[in-house]
Short mmCIF file of C-alpha atoms (C1' of nucleotides) in Angstrom, two decimals:
data_model
loop_
_atom_site.label_atom_id
_atom_site.label_comp_id
_atom_site.label_asym_id
_atom_site.label_seq_id
_atom_site.Cartn_x
_atom_site.Cartn_y
_atom_site.Cartn_z
CA MET A 149 -27.26 1.91 15.41
CA ALA A 150 -26.51 -0.43 12.59
CA ILE A 151 -25.15 -3.67 13.69
CA HIS A 152 -23.32 -4.19 10.05
CA GLU A 153 -22.48 -0.34 9.99
CA CYS A 154 -18.77 -1.78 8.83
CA VAL A 155 -19.15 -4.86 7.36
CA GLN A 156 -22.20 -4.22 5.14
CA LEU A 157 -20.64 -1.68 3.42
CA VAL A 158 -16.73 -3.43 1.95
CA PRO A 159 -17.21 -4.78 -1.70
CA ILE A 160 -15.19 -7.79 -0.38
CA PHE A 161 -17.90 -9.46 1.89
CA GLN A 162 -20.76 -8.58 -1.16
CA GLU A 163 -22.32 -11.74 -1.84
CA LEU A 164 -22.49 -12.74 1.79
CA ALA A 165 -26.02 -13.45 3.74
CA GLU A 166 -26.66 -12.04 6.95
CA PRO A 167 -25.75 -15.22 9.53
CA GLN A 168 -22.16 -14.76 7.86
CA LEU A 169 -21.72 -11.18 8.16
CA ASP A 170 -22.65 -12.08 11.89
CA THR A 171 -20.15 -14.54 11.62
CA ILE A 172 -17.49 -11.56 10.51
CA GLU A 173 -19.23 -9.16 12.67
CA SER A 174 -18.30 -10.97 15.70
CA ILE A 175 -14.31 -11.00 14.35
CA VAL A 176 -13.59 -7.92 14.00
CA ARG A 177 -12.60 -5.10 15.71
CA HIS A 178 -13.44 -1.12 15.57
CA HIS A 179 -11.45 2.06 16.48
CA HIS A 180 -12.08 5.38 16.01
CA TYR A 181 -8.86 8.16 14.83
CA GLN A 182 -8.90 11.64 15.16
CA ALA A 183 -7.83 13.69 11.91
CA GLY A 184 -4.49 14.37 11.73
CA GLU A 185 -3.85 10.70 14.10
CA THR A 186 -1.49 7.59 13.05
CA ILE A 187 -3.38 4.71 12.43
CA PHE A 188 -0.77 2.07 11.66
CA SER A 189 2.52 2.98 11.69
CA ALA A 190 5.84 1.02 9.53
CA ASP A 191 7.63 -0.87 12.41
CA ASP A 192 3.89 -1.93 13.39
CA PRO A 193 3.61 -5.78 13.14
CA LEU A 194 1.86 -6.41 9.83
CA ASP A 195 -0.79 -9.53 11.21
CA GLN A 196 -4.58 -7.07 10.48
CA LEU A 197 -5.92 -6.45 7.40
CA MET A 198 -7.65 -2.87 7.91
CA ILE A 199 -11.17 -1.85 6.26
CA VAL A 200 -11.74 2.04 6.53
CA SER A 201 -15.64 2.52 7.40
CA ALA A 202 -15.94 5.85 7.28
CA GLY A 203 -13.39 8.28 6.55
CA GLN A 204 -10.01 8.92 4.49
CA VAL A 205 -6.86 7.32 5.15
CA LYS A 206 -3.51 8.59 3.76
CA VAL A 207 -1.26 5.60 3.56
CA TYR A 208 2.31 6.58 2.47
CA GLN A 209 5.88 5.40 2.43
CA LEU A 210 9.13 6.63 3.92
CA ALA A 211 12.07 5.81 0.46
CA ALA A 212 15.34 6.19 1.97
CA ASN A 213 16.94 9.81 1.78
CA GLY A 214 13.50 10.37 3.96
CA ARG A 215 10.76 11.89 1.90
CA GLU A 216 7.50 10.86 1.85
CA GLN A 217 5.36 8.71 -1.30
CA LEU A 218 1.24 8.72 -1.06
CA LEU A 219 0.61 5.70 -2.72
CA TYR A 220 -3.31 5.60 -1.66
CA LEU A 221 -5.63 8.08 -0.41
CA LEU A 222 -8.44 5.14 0.78
CA GLN A 223 -11.93 6.46 0.55
CA SER A 224 -14.93 4.48 2.64
CA GLY A 225 -15.41 0.60 1.86
CA GLU A 226 -11.61 0.61 1.11
CA ILE A 227 -8.88 -1.97 2.13
CA ASP A 228 -5.43 -2.20 2.59
CA GLY A 229 -2.86 -4.60 4.71
CA GLU A 230 -2.51 -7.55 1.56
CA ALA A 231 0.43 -8.07 2.82
CA ALA A 232 -1.29 -8.95 5.99
CA LEU A 233 -1.97 -12.50 4.08
CA PHE A 234 1.80 -14.04 4.25
CA GLU A 235 3.70 -14.68 7.09
CA ASN A 236 6.78 -12.51 8.78
CA GLN A 237 6.13 -9.89 6.28
CA ARG A 238 6.83 -6.67 7.67
CA ARG A 239 5.00 -3.45 7.10
CA THR A 240 6.76 -0.90 4.80
CA SER A 241 3.95 2.14 4.86
CA PHE A 242 2.12 4.22 7.48
CA GLY A 243 -0.89 4.91 7.94
CA GLU A 244 -2.52 8.72 8.58
CA ALA A 245 -6.26 9.54 9.21
CA LEU A 246 -6.92 13.07 6.52
CA VAL A 247 -10.59 13.68 8.26
CA PRO A 248 -11.76 11.53 10.91
CA THR A 249 -12.24 8.05 10.40
CA ASP A 250 -12.97 5.02 11.44
CA VAL A 251 -11.48 1.58 11.01
CA CYS A 252 -12.81 -1.96 11.57
CA SER A 253 -9.69 -4.46 11.68
CA ILE A 254 -9.46 -8.24 11.00
CA ARG A 255 -6.50 -10.20 12.23
CA ARG A 256 -5.03 -12.41 9.68
CA GLU A 257 -5.47 -15.86 11.74
CA ASP A 258 -9.22 -14.70 10.99
CA PHE A 259 -9.08 -13.29 7.84
CA GLN A 260 -7.61 -16.30 6.87
CA ASN A 261 -10.04 -18.69 8.44
CA LEU A 262 -13.00 -16.68 6.50
CA MET A 263 -11.48 -17.24 3.01
CA GLN A 264 -11.34 -21.05 3.74
CA GLN A 265 -14.62 -20.96 4.57
CA TYR A 266 -16.34 -18.08 1.86
CA PRO A 267 -14.05 -18.80 -1.30
CA SER A 268 -15.93 -15.49 -2.91
CA ILE A 269 -14.40 -12.95 0.05
CA SER A 270 -10.38 -14.24 -1.87
CA ILE A 271 -11.80 -13.93 -5.49
CA ASN A 272 -13.47 -10.09 -4.16
CA VAL A 273 -9.81 -9.64 -2.45
CA LEU A 274 -8.17 -10.42 -5.48
CA ASN A 275 -10.42 -8.15 -7.51
CA VAL A 276 -9.22 -5.53 -5.29
CA PHE A 277 -5.64 -6.47 -5.56
CA GLY A 278 -6.00 -6.37 -9.84
CA LYS A 279 -7.43 -3.48 -9.76
CA ARG A 280 -4.34 -2.31 -7.79
CA LEU A 281 -1.55 -3.17 -9.07
CA THR A 282 -2.87 -2.06 -12.64
CA GLN A 283 -3.00 1.21 -10.68
CA LEU A 284 0.29 0.82 -9.81
CA GLU A 285 1.40 -0.17 -12.90
CA ARG A 286 0.41 3.29 -14.12
CA GLN A 287 1.75 4.88 -11.75
CA THR A 288 5.02 3.79 -11.57
CA THR A 289 5.15 4.31 -15.19
CA SER A 290 4.00 7.78 -15.43
CA THR A 291 6.28 8.76 -12.41
CA ALA A 292 9.16 6.52 -14.19
CA THR A 293 8.77 8.77 -17.68
CA GLU A 294 6.69 11.85 -17.88
CA SER A 295 7.61 15.02 -16.39
CA VAL A 296 5.72 16.58 -13.20
CA GLU A 297 3.30 18.56 -15.65
CA ALA A 298 2.06 15.93 -17.74
CA ARG A 299 1.88 13.60 -14.72
CA LEU A 300 -0.47 16.49 -12.89
CA ALA A 301 -2.46 16.92 -16.18
CA ASN A 302 -3.41 13.74 -16.19
CA TYR A 303 -3.99 13.93 -12.16
CA LEU A 304 -6.61 17.18 -12.57
CA THR A 305 -8.06 14.76 -15.90
CA GLU A 306 -8.30 11.94 -14.10
CA THR A 307 -9.91 13.99 -11.09
CA ALA A 308 -12.61 14.82 -13.02
CA ALA A 309 -13.72 12.64 -15.14
CA SER A 310 -14.36 10.65 -12.08
CA LEU A 311 -15.91 13.51 -10.13
CA ASN A 312 -17.32 13.73 -13.66
CA THR A 313 -17.35 17.95 -13.23
CA ASN A 314 -14.88 20.19 -14.66
CA THR A 315 -15.38 21.90 -11.91
CA PHE A 316 -14.32 20.22 -8.84
CA LYS A 317 -12.31 20.54 -4.83
CA LEU A 318 -8.75 19.39 -4.86
CA PRO A 319 -9.06 16.78 -2.10
CA LEU A 320 -5.89 16.91 -1.44
CA LYS A 321 -3.33 20.27 0.47
CA LYS A 322 -0.73 20.91 -1.91
CA LYS A 323 2.38 19.02 -0.27
CA ASP A 324 0.04 15.56 0.02
CA LEU A 325 -0.35 16.28 -3.57
CA ALA A 326 2.89 16.78 -4.13
CA THR A 327 4.26 13.41 -3.13
CA PHE A 328 1.44 11.72 -4.52
CA LEU A 329 2.70 12.99 -7.66
CA GLY A 330 6.48 12.76 -7.00
CA THR A 331 7.35 16.42 -6.66
CA THR A 332 7.41 19.40 -4.29
CA PRO A 333 3.97 21.73 -3.77
CA GLU A 334 6.71 25.04 -4.80
CA THR A 335 6.93 22.81 -8.54
CA ILE A 336 3.03 21.98 -7.76
CA SER A 337 1.81 25.36 -7.97
CA ARG A 338 3.77 26.59 -10.26
CA LYS A 339 2.87 24.31 -12.75
CA LEU A 340 -0.97 25.36 -11.60
CA THR A 341 -0.06 28.87 -12.24
CA ARG A 342 1.58 28.25 -16.63
CA PHE A 343 -2.35 25.82 -17.08
CA GLU A 344 -3.71 28.95 -15.21
CA GLN A 345 -2.25 30.91 -17.58
CA LEU A 346 -2.72 28.60 -20.92
CA GLY A 347 -6.07 28.89 -20.34
CA LEU A 348 -6.28 25.76 -19.61
CA ILE A 349 -7.61 26.21 -16.20
CA THR A 350 -9.10 28.30 -13.55
CA GLN A 351 -8.18 28.45 -10.18
CA LYS A 352 -10.68 29.46 -8.04
CA ALA A 353 -11.34 29.81 -4.58
CA GLY A 354 -10.43 27.04 -2.07
CA LYS A 355 -8.63 24.16 -3.91
CA VAL A 356 -11.60 24.93 -6.92
CA ILE A 357 -9.59 24.07 -9.87
CA GLN A 358 -12.18 24.47 -13.19
CA ILE A 359 -10.27 22.48 -16.36
CA ASN A 360 -11.18 24.46 -19.41
CA ASP A 361 -9.60 22.85 -22.37
CA ALA A 362 -9.16 18.65 -20.77
CA ASP A 363 -7.46 17.58 -24.44
CA GLN A 364 -5.36 20.48 -24.68
CA LEU A 365 -3.97 19.45 -20.99
CA LEU A 366 -3.22 16.19 -21.62
CA LEU A 367 -1.22 17.23 -24.88
CA THR A 368 1.44 18.73 -22.41
CA GLU A 369 4.58 17.24 -21.41
CA MET B 192 8.45 -35.57 -22.27
CA ALA B 193 6.39 -34.90 -19.13
CA ILE B 194 3.10 -34.33 -19.05
CA HIS B 195 2.94 -32.04 -16.78
CA GLU B 196 5.80 -30.13 -18.26
CA CYS B 197 4.54 -26.70 -17.18
CA VAL B 198 1.87 -26.83 -14.57
CA GLN B 199 3.33 -28.65 -12.19
CA LEU B 200 6.52 -26.63 -11.31
CA VAL B 201 3.86 -23.53 -11.06
CA PRO B 202 4.09 -22.18 -7.01
CA ILE B 203 0.28 -20.87 -7.64
CA PHE B 204 -0.48 -25.17 -8.24
CA GLN B 205 1.27 -26.67 -5.78
CA GLU B 206 -0.88 -28.31 -3.49
CA LEU B 207 -2.75 -29.80 -5.75
CA ALA B 208 -2.17 -33.75 -6.35
CA GLU B 209 -2.16 -35.43 -10.07
CA PRO B 210 -5.12 -35.82 -10.90
CA GLN B 211 -5.81 -32.63 -10.14
CA LEU B 212 -3.01 -31.33 -11.94
CA ASP B 213 -4.03 -33.54 -15.17
CA THR B 214 -7.57 -31.27 -14.70
CA ILE B 215 -5.63 -28.51 -14.82
CA GLU B 216 -3.00 -29.64 -17.83
CA SER B 217 -6.17 -30.24 -20.02
CA ILE B 218 -7.21 -26.77 -20.28
CA VAL B 219 -3.93 -25.70 -20.45
CA ARG B 220 -3.02 -24.24 -24.26
CA HIS B 221 1.49 -24.40 -24.74
CA HIS B 222 3.45 -21.53 -26.51
CA HIS B 223 6.72 -21.19 -27.44
CA TYR B 224 8.79 -17.87 -28.75
CA GLN B 225 11.88 -16.79 -29.97
CA ALA B 226 14.21 -14.38 -28.09
CA GLY B 227 12.85 -11.22 -29.38
CA GLU B 228 9.48 -12.04 -30.03
CA THR B 229 6.29 -10.56 -28.63
CA ILE B 230 3.90 -12.77 -26.24
CA PHE B 231 1.14 -10.70 -26.04
CA SER B 232 0.29 -6.28 -26.44
CA ALA B 233 -1.32 -3.78 -25.62
CA ASP B 234 -4.80 -3.81 -27.92
CA ASP B 235 -4.84 -7.68 -26.88
CA PRO B 236 -8.08 -8.79 -25.86
CA LEU B 237 -6.96 -9.25 -22.16
CA ASP B 238 -8.80 -13.20 -21.36
CA GLN B 239 -6.36 -15.25 -20.50
CA LEU B 240 -4.02 -16.11 -17.47
CA MET B 241 -0.33 -17.14 -19.04
CA ILE B 242 2.24 -19.30 -16.58
CA VAL B 243 5.87 -19.01 -17.97
CA SER B 244 6.83 -22.41 -18.12
CA ALA B 245 11.02 -21.53 -19.55
CA GLY B 246 12.39 -18.66 -20.52
CA GLN B 247 12.33 -15.12 -19.84
CA VAL B 248 9.52 -12.94 -20.10
CA LYS B 249 10.19 -8.75 -20.25
CA VAL B 250 6.67 -7.01 -18.99
CA TYR B 251 6.35 -3.50 -19.98
CA GLN B 252 4.16 -0.57 -20.71
CA LEU B 253 4.19 2.32 -22.85
CA ALA B 254 3.97 6.05 -21.58
CA ALA B 255 2.17 9.00 -22.80
CA ASN B 256 4.95 10.48 -24.58
CA GLY B 257 6.13 7.54 -26.17
CA ARG B 258 8.76 6.06 -23.30
CA GLU B 259 8.76 2.26 -22.23
CA GLN B 260 8.76 1.51 -18.80
CA LEU B 261 9.64 -2.29 -18.22
CA LEU B 262 7.94 -3.76 -15.06
CA TYR B 263 8.59 -6.70 -14.52
CA LEU B 264 11.14 -9.57 -16.00
CA LEU B 265 9.35 -12.84 -15.46
CA GLN B 266 11.35 -15.81 -14.83
CA SER B 267 10.33 -19.28 -15.01
CA GLY B 268 7.09 -20.15 -12.83
CA GLU B 269 6.46 -16.51 -12.84
CA ILE B 270 2.75 -15.15 -13.88
CA ASP B 271 1.12 -12.31 -16.14
CA GLY B 272 -2.49 -11.57 -16.66
CA GLU B 273 -3.84 -10.48 -12.89
CA ALA B 274 -6.37 -8.14 -15.05
CA ALA B 275 -7.31 -11.26 -16.43
CA LEU B 276 -9.47 -12.14 -13.38
CA PHE B 277 -11.57 -9.11 -14.63
CA GLU B 278 -14.03 -8.72 -16.82
CA ASN B 279 -14.08 -6.14 -19.66
CA GLN B 280 -10.76 -5.02 -18.61
CA ARG B 281 -8.46 -4.52 -21.93
CA ARG B 282 -4.42 -5.36 -21.39
CA THR B 283 -2.12 -2.43 -20.86
CA SER B 284 1.00 -4.04 -21.13
CA PHE B 285 3.21 -5.65 -23.14
CA GLY B 286 5.34 -9.11 -23.00
CA GLU B 287 8.33 -9.84 -24.46
CA ALA B 288 10.59 -13.18 -24.70
CA LEU B 289 14.39 -12.31 -23.43
CA VAL B 290 15.28 -15.72 -24.37
CA PRO B 291 13.41 -18.52 -26.12
CA THR B 292 10.03 -19.46 -24.12
CA ASP B 293 7.62 -21.84 -23.58
CA VAL B 294 4.31 -20.50 -22.07
CA CYS B 295 1.22 -22.51 -20.89
CA SER B 296 -2.50 -20.02 -21.49
CA ILE B 297 -5.89 -20.91 -19.53
CA ARG B 298 -8.87 -19.11 -20.91
CA ARG B 299 -10.76 -16.55 -18.24
CA GLU B 300 -13.52 -18.65 -17.62
CA ASP B 301 -11.60 -21.53 -17.54
CA PHE B 302 -9.48 -20.61 -14.62
CA GLN B 303 -12.05 -18.52 -12.91
CA ASN B 304 -13.82 -22.16 -12.78
CA LEU B 305 -10.72 -23.08 -11.27
CA MET B 306 -10.10 -21.03 -8.76
CA GLN B 307 -14.31 -21.77 -7.56
CA GLN B 308 -13.46 -25.27 -7.25
CA TYR B 309 -9.53 -25.22 -5.25
CA PRO B 310 -9.71 -22.42 -3.34
CA SER B 311 -5.92 -22.79 -2.85
CA ILE B 312 -5.06 -21.20 -6.01
CA SER B 313 -6.90 -17.74 -5.34
CA ILE B 314 -4.61 -18.03 -2.15
CA ASN B 315 -1.75 -18.40 -3.84
CA VAL B 316 -2.86 -16.00 -6.85
CA LEU B 317 -2.99 -13.39 -3.67
CA ASN B 318 0.76 -14.26 -2.30
CA VAL B 319 1.56 -13.49 -5.40
CA PHE B 320 -0.25 -10.14 -6.41
CA GLY B 321 0.66 -9.42 -2.49
CA LYS B 322 4.52 -9.85 -3.13
CA ARG B 323 3.84 -7.70 -6.93
CA LEU B 324 2.44 -4.71 -4.96
CA THR B 325 4.76 -4.76 -2.42
CA GLN B 326 7.13 -4.31 -4.80
CA LEU B 327 5.63 -2.16 -6.75
CA GLU B 328 5.10 0.32 -3.86
CA ARG B 329 8.73 0.20 -3.17
CA GLN B 330 9.70 0.85 -7.11
CA THR B 331 7.02 3.75 -6.65
CA THR B 332 8.35 4.86 -4.14
CA SER B 333 11.67 4.87 -5.59
CA THR B 334 11.54 5.89 -8.56
CA ALA B 335 9.55 9.42 -7.08
CA THR B 336 11.95 9.97 -4.74
CA GLU B 337 15.21 9.40 -4.93
CA SER B 338 18.19 10.12 -7.92
CA VAL B 339 19.39 7.62 -10.06
CA GLU B 340 21.91 7.00 -8.74
CA ALA B 341 20.22 5.99 -5.55
CA ARG B 342 18.16 3.60 -7.42
CA LEU B 343 21.27 2.28 -9.89
CA ALA B 344 22.56 0.91 -6.71
CA ASN B 345 19.96 -0.04 -4.91
CA TYR B 346 18.90 -2.33 -8.11
CA LEU B 347 23.26 -3.53 -7.99
CA THR B 348 22.73 -4.16 -3.79
CA GLU B 349 19.78 -6.38 -4.10
CA THR B 350 20.52 -7.67 -7.19
CA ALA B 351 23.52 -9.22 -6.12
CA ALA B 352 21.80 -10.30 -2.23
CA SER B 353 19.35 -12.20 -4.37
CA LEU B 354 22.44 -14.15 -6.19
CA ASN B 355 23.89 -14.09 -3.09
CA THR B 356 27.10 -13.05 -4.50
CA ASN B 357 29.27 -9.70 -4.92
CA THR B 358 29.96 -11.02 -8.49
CA PHE B 359 26.95 -11.34 -11.00
CA LYS B 360 26.66 -10.40 -14.70
CA LEU B 361 23.95 -7.78 -15.34
CA PRO B 362 20.38 -9.57 -16.26
CA LEU B 363 19.34 -7.25 -19.09
CA LYS B 364 21.37 -5.17 -21.53
CA LYS B 365 21.51 -1.28 -20.94
CA LYS B 366 18.56 0.03 -22.15
CA ASP B 367 16.19 -2.82 -21.00
CA LEU B 368 18.18 -2.08 -17.05
CA ALA B 369 17.24 1.89 -18.37
CA THR B 370 13.35 0.93 -19.04
CA PHE B 371 13.62 -0.10 -15.71
CA LEU B 372 14.74 2.29 -13.68
CA GLY B 373 13.40 4.91 -15.45
CA THR B 374 16.48 6.80 -17.06
CA THR B 375 18.73 6.06 -20.06
CA PRO B 376 21.69 4.04 -20.85
CA GLU B 377 24.47 6.62 -21.20
CA THR B 378 23.37 7.56 -17.41
CA ILE B 379 23.57 4.87 -16.57
CA SER B 380 27.04 3.90 -17.78
CA ARG B 381 28.23 7.46 -16.14
CA LYS B 382 26.96 5.54 -12.96
CA LEU B 383 28.42 2.71 -12.80
CA THR B 384 32.21 4.92 -14.69
CA ARG B 385 31.30 6.82 -11.13
CA PHE B 386 30.71 4.30 -8.61
CA GLU B 387 34.20 2.35 -10.38
CA GLN B 388 36.29 5.79 -9.74
CA LEU B 389 34.60 5.40 -6.44
CA GLY B 390 35.99 1.70 -5.54
CA LEU B 391 32.77 0.72 -4.75
CA ILE B 392 32.64 -1.28 -7.56
CA THR B 393 34.50 -2.94 -10.62
CA GLN B 394 32.99 -3.37 -14.08
CA LYS B 395 34.83 -6.96 -15.78
CA ALA B 396 34.07 -7.86 -19.42
CA GLY B 397 30.73 -9.43 -20.42
CA LYS B 398 28.39 -6.79 -18.36
CA VAL B 399 30.20 -8.33 -14.99
CA ILE B 400 29.68 -6.20 -11.89
CA GLN B 401 31.32 -7.01 -8.61
CA ILE B 402 30.23 -4.44 -5.81
CA ASN B 403 33.51 -3.95 -4.10
CA ASP B 404 31.72 -1.69 -0.72
CA ALA B 405 27.74 -2.83 -0.45
CA ASP B 406 27.31 -0.17 2.18
CA GLN B 407 29.05 2.24 1.36
CA LEU B 408 27.26 1.48 -2.16
CA LEU B 409 23.60 2.38 -0.61
CA LEU B 410 24.89 5.50 0.90
CA THR B 411 24.40 7.02 -2.30
CA GLU B 412 22.53 9.95 -3.45
"C1'" DT C 167 -13.08 38.25 15.16
"C1'" DT C 168 -8.57 38.90 16.07
"C1'" DG C 169 -4.43 36.90 16.47
"C1'" DA C 170 -1.60 32.30 15.05
"C1'" DT C 171 -0.26 29.13 12.91
"C1'" DT C 172 -0.50 26.95 8.44
"C1'" DT C 173 -0.29 26.56 3.62
"C1'" DC C 174 0.31 28.69 -0.31
"C1'" DT C 175 3.22 31.65 -3.76
"C1'" DT C 176 6.80 33.63 -6.26
"C1'" DG C 177 12.23 34.08 -7.35
"C1'" DA C 178 16.22 32.87 -7.75
"C1'" DC C 179 20.15 29.40 -8.48
"C1'" DG C 180 22.09 25.69 -9.48
"C1'" DG C 181 22.56 20.18 -9.68
"C1'" DC C 182 20.59 16.25 -12.37
"C1'" DC C 183 20.19 13.72 -16.12
"C1'" DG C 184 18.10 13.89 -20.61
"C1'" DT C 185 19.44 14.91 -25.23
"C1'" DC C 186 21.84 14.94 -29.64
"C1'" DA C 187 25.89 13.35 -31.49
"C1'" DA C 188 30.76 10.95 -32.33
"C1'" DT C 189 33.20 6.95 -31.14
"C1'" DT C 190 34.01 2.70 -28.96
"C1'" DT C 191 33.61 -1.72 -28.20
"C1'" DT C 192 30.41 -5.82 -27.94
"C1'" DT C 193 27.27 -8.90 -29.86
"C1'" DT C 194 26.05 -11.13 -34.11
"C1'" DA C 195 25.86 -13.63 -38.49
"C1'" DA C 196 27.53 -15.67 -42.40
"C1'" DT D 147 37.04 -15.50 -38.68
"C1'" DT D 148 35.48 -11.39 -40.62
"C1'" DA D 149 32.45 -8.09 -41.18
"C1'" DA D 150 28.59 -5.67 -40.33
"C1'" DA D 151 24.87 -4.30 -36.55
"C1'" DA D 152 23.74 -3.30 -32.13
"C1'" DA D 153 25.34 -2.03 -27.74
"C1'" DA D 154 27.81 0.89 -25.18
"C1'" DT D 155 31.12 4.74 -23.68
"C1'" DT D 156 32.23 9.54 -23.58
"C1'" DG D 157 32.31 15.15 -24.61
"C1'" DA D 158 28.93 18.83 -24.95
"C1'" DC D 159 24.52 21.14 -23.68
"C1'" DG D 160 21.00 22.71 -22.02
"C1'" DG D 161 16.02 22.45 -19.32
"C1'" DC D 162 13.78 20.67 -16.07
"C1'" DC D 163 12.63 20.92 -10.93
"C1'" DG D 164 14.42 20.67 -5.83
"C1'" DT D 165 15.87 23.68 -2.56
"C1'" DC D 166 16.14 27.69 -0.14
"C1'" DA D 167 13.73 31.57 1.39
"C1'" DA D 168 10.92 35.75 1.78
"C1'" DG D 169 6.29 37.27 0.97
"C1'" DA D 170 1.11 36.49 0.85
"C1'" DA D 171 -3.03 33.85 1.59
"C1'" DA D 172 -5.62 31.20 4.20
"C1'" DT D 173 -7.21 28.32 7.74
"C1'" DC D 174 -7.98 27.43 12.49
"C1'" DA D 175 -8.39 27.86 18.05
"C1'" DA D 176 -9.80 30.81 20.39
#
DNA sequence: TTGATTTCTTGACGGCCGTCAATTTTTTAA
DNA sequence: TTAAAAAATTGACGGCCGTCAAGAAATCAA
């Protein structure tokens, strides 16, 4: 079994050498979760940085009215717990394993020491946060100003682009996709059917979508 | 005139001593903008960190359909240009002075050097980003899942809480408030009238709002 | 495989809120 | 102060999309 199983694949530790990775490994705690299991909940004290070393984690929030919002779908190598950097901060989001998942955690104090010792780590974390901020800004703008149809069209073309193929399997159930896009499963069904009737996409078995005309899809309003 | 006029009040430079502030001052460029003037636009190369030293800056984004979204209302001491930390990143947001405003800018390369030299700076920037992420996460959840009425009620009570008073002047025109909350000026007018009819608030001259029952206001759905 | 459970789809209905337009109020500038 | 411009209010209307419900399809467990 690899010693640095989780630590060595994480982008934020990229520049570090072997002995430093050993140090980190010694203060990291490993956890395993089954699909569907809760990794952290809103009332947990927020005192750890989480690193997803294998699997996928849904991170979502509850609104005042009880509806939930999927914020991130963390992949292997991604981190969560940005607010873990401050004192007296409480978590407002929930984490749930989407598939069997391995997570490493580092206590806030330890991570703060690490950043003091190896400044490259904080620069790397800054990059992660910057990208996440940019993404969230776009998402906020999108949900606040665009129709569900436009948001779904965007999601489909972006997913296709990131996978570099026109035919792909939706990585989420419709219910999760709905809470991500700020809509309902019913509406997603209807919109996909409509896209298909317009010839813009083709729906195949097992959540597989084929995009026929990405340009036209994006013109949907 | 104070030498460190802009640098010394910025939280991210807090721990630094006089000689270090001198260094920073020497690489900072100062700008002044009139109310309504554009500070940066979407196609500007994103190669500077902006520091608002006096005044207020509206930061907003354009959606694909042309509608705009107000993301931040930067106050004195706040920064913008998080993505300035990466290479090859293009700006997607616009900045506009809301009142006469002073801004300092630091070139990306200089700022990266500063962070290398003084690690406390990157820790401070991390704190700023963390808070902004938390705020954006809540905003995304709110616009995606709650009604306009609930969002407006939230905005009013939060503004009152942050100002520590029940009577305050709206810091934005209704049009800007609308693009912040993801709605229209007309709807805001109607909702405020409705709140007043319910006895929850009182509207006074000059955009002044008095909150009569914050608890009941938050129960609005 | 087979039944049980979850997920998805489709229809009907209604409310929230965006749009357009006209009037009133406030702000701005000379 | 006064006229012009900008902002805000109010009404009418309609469409998007959320909700509820029922049936179909897919997934899962044994």
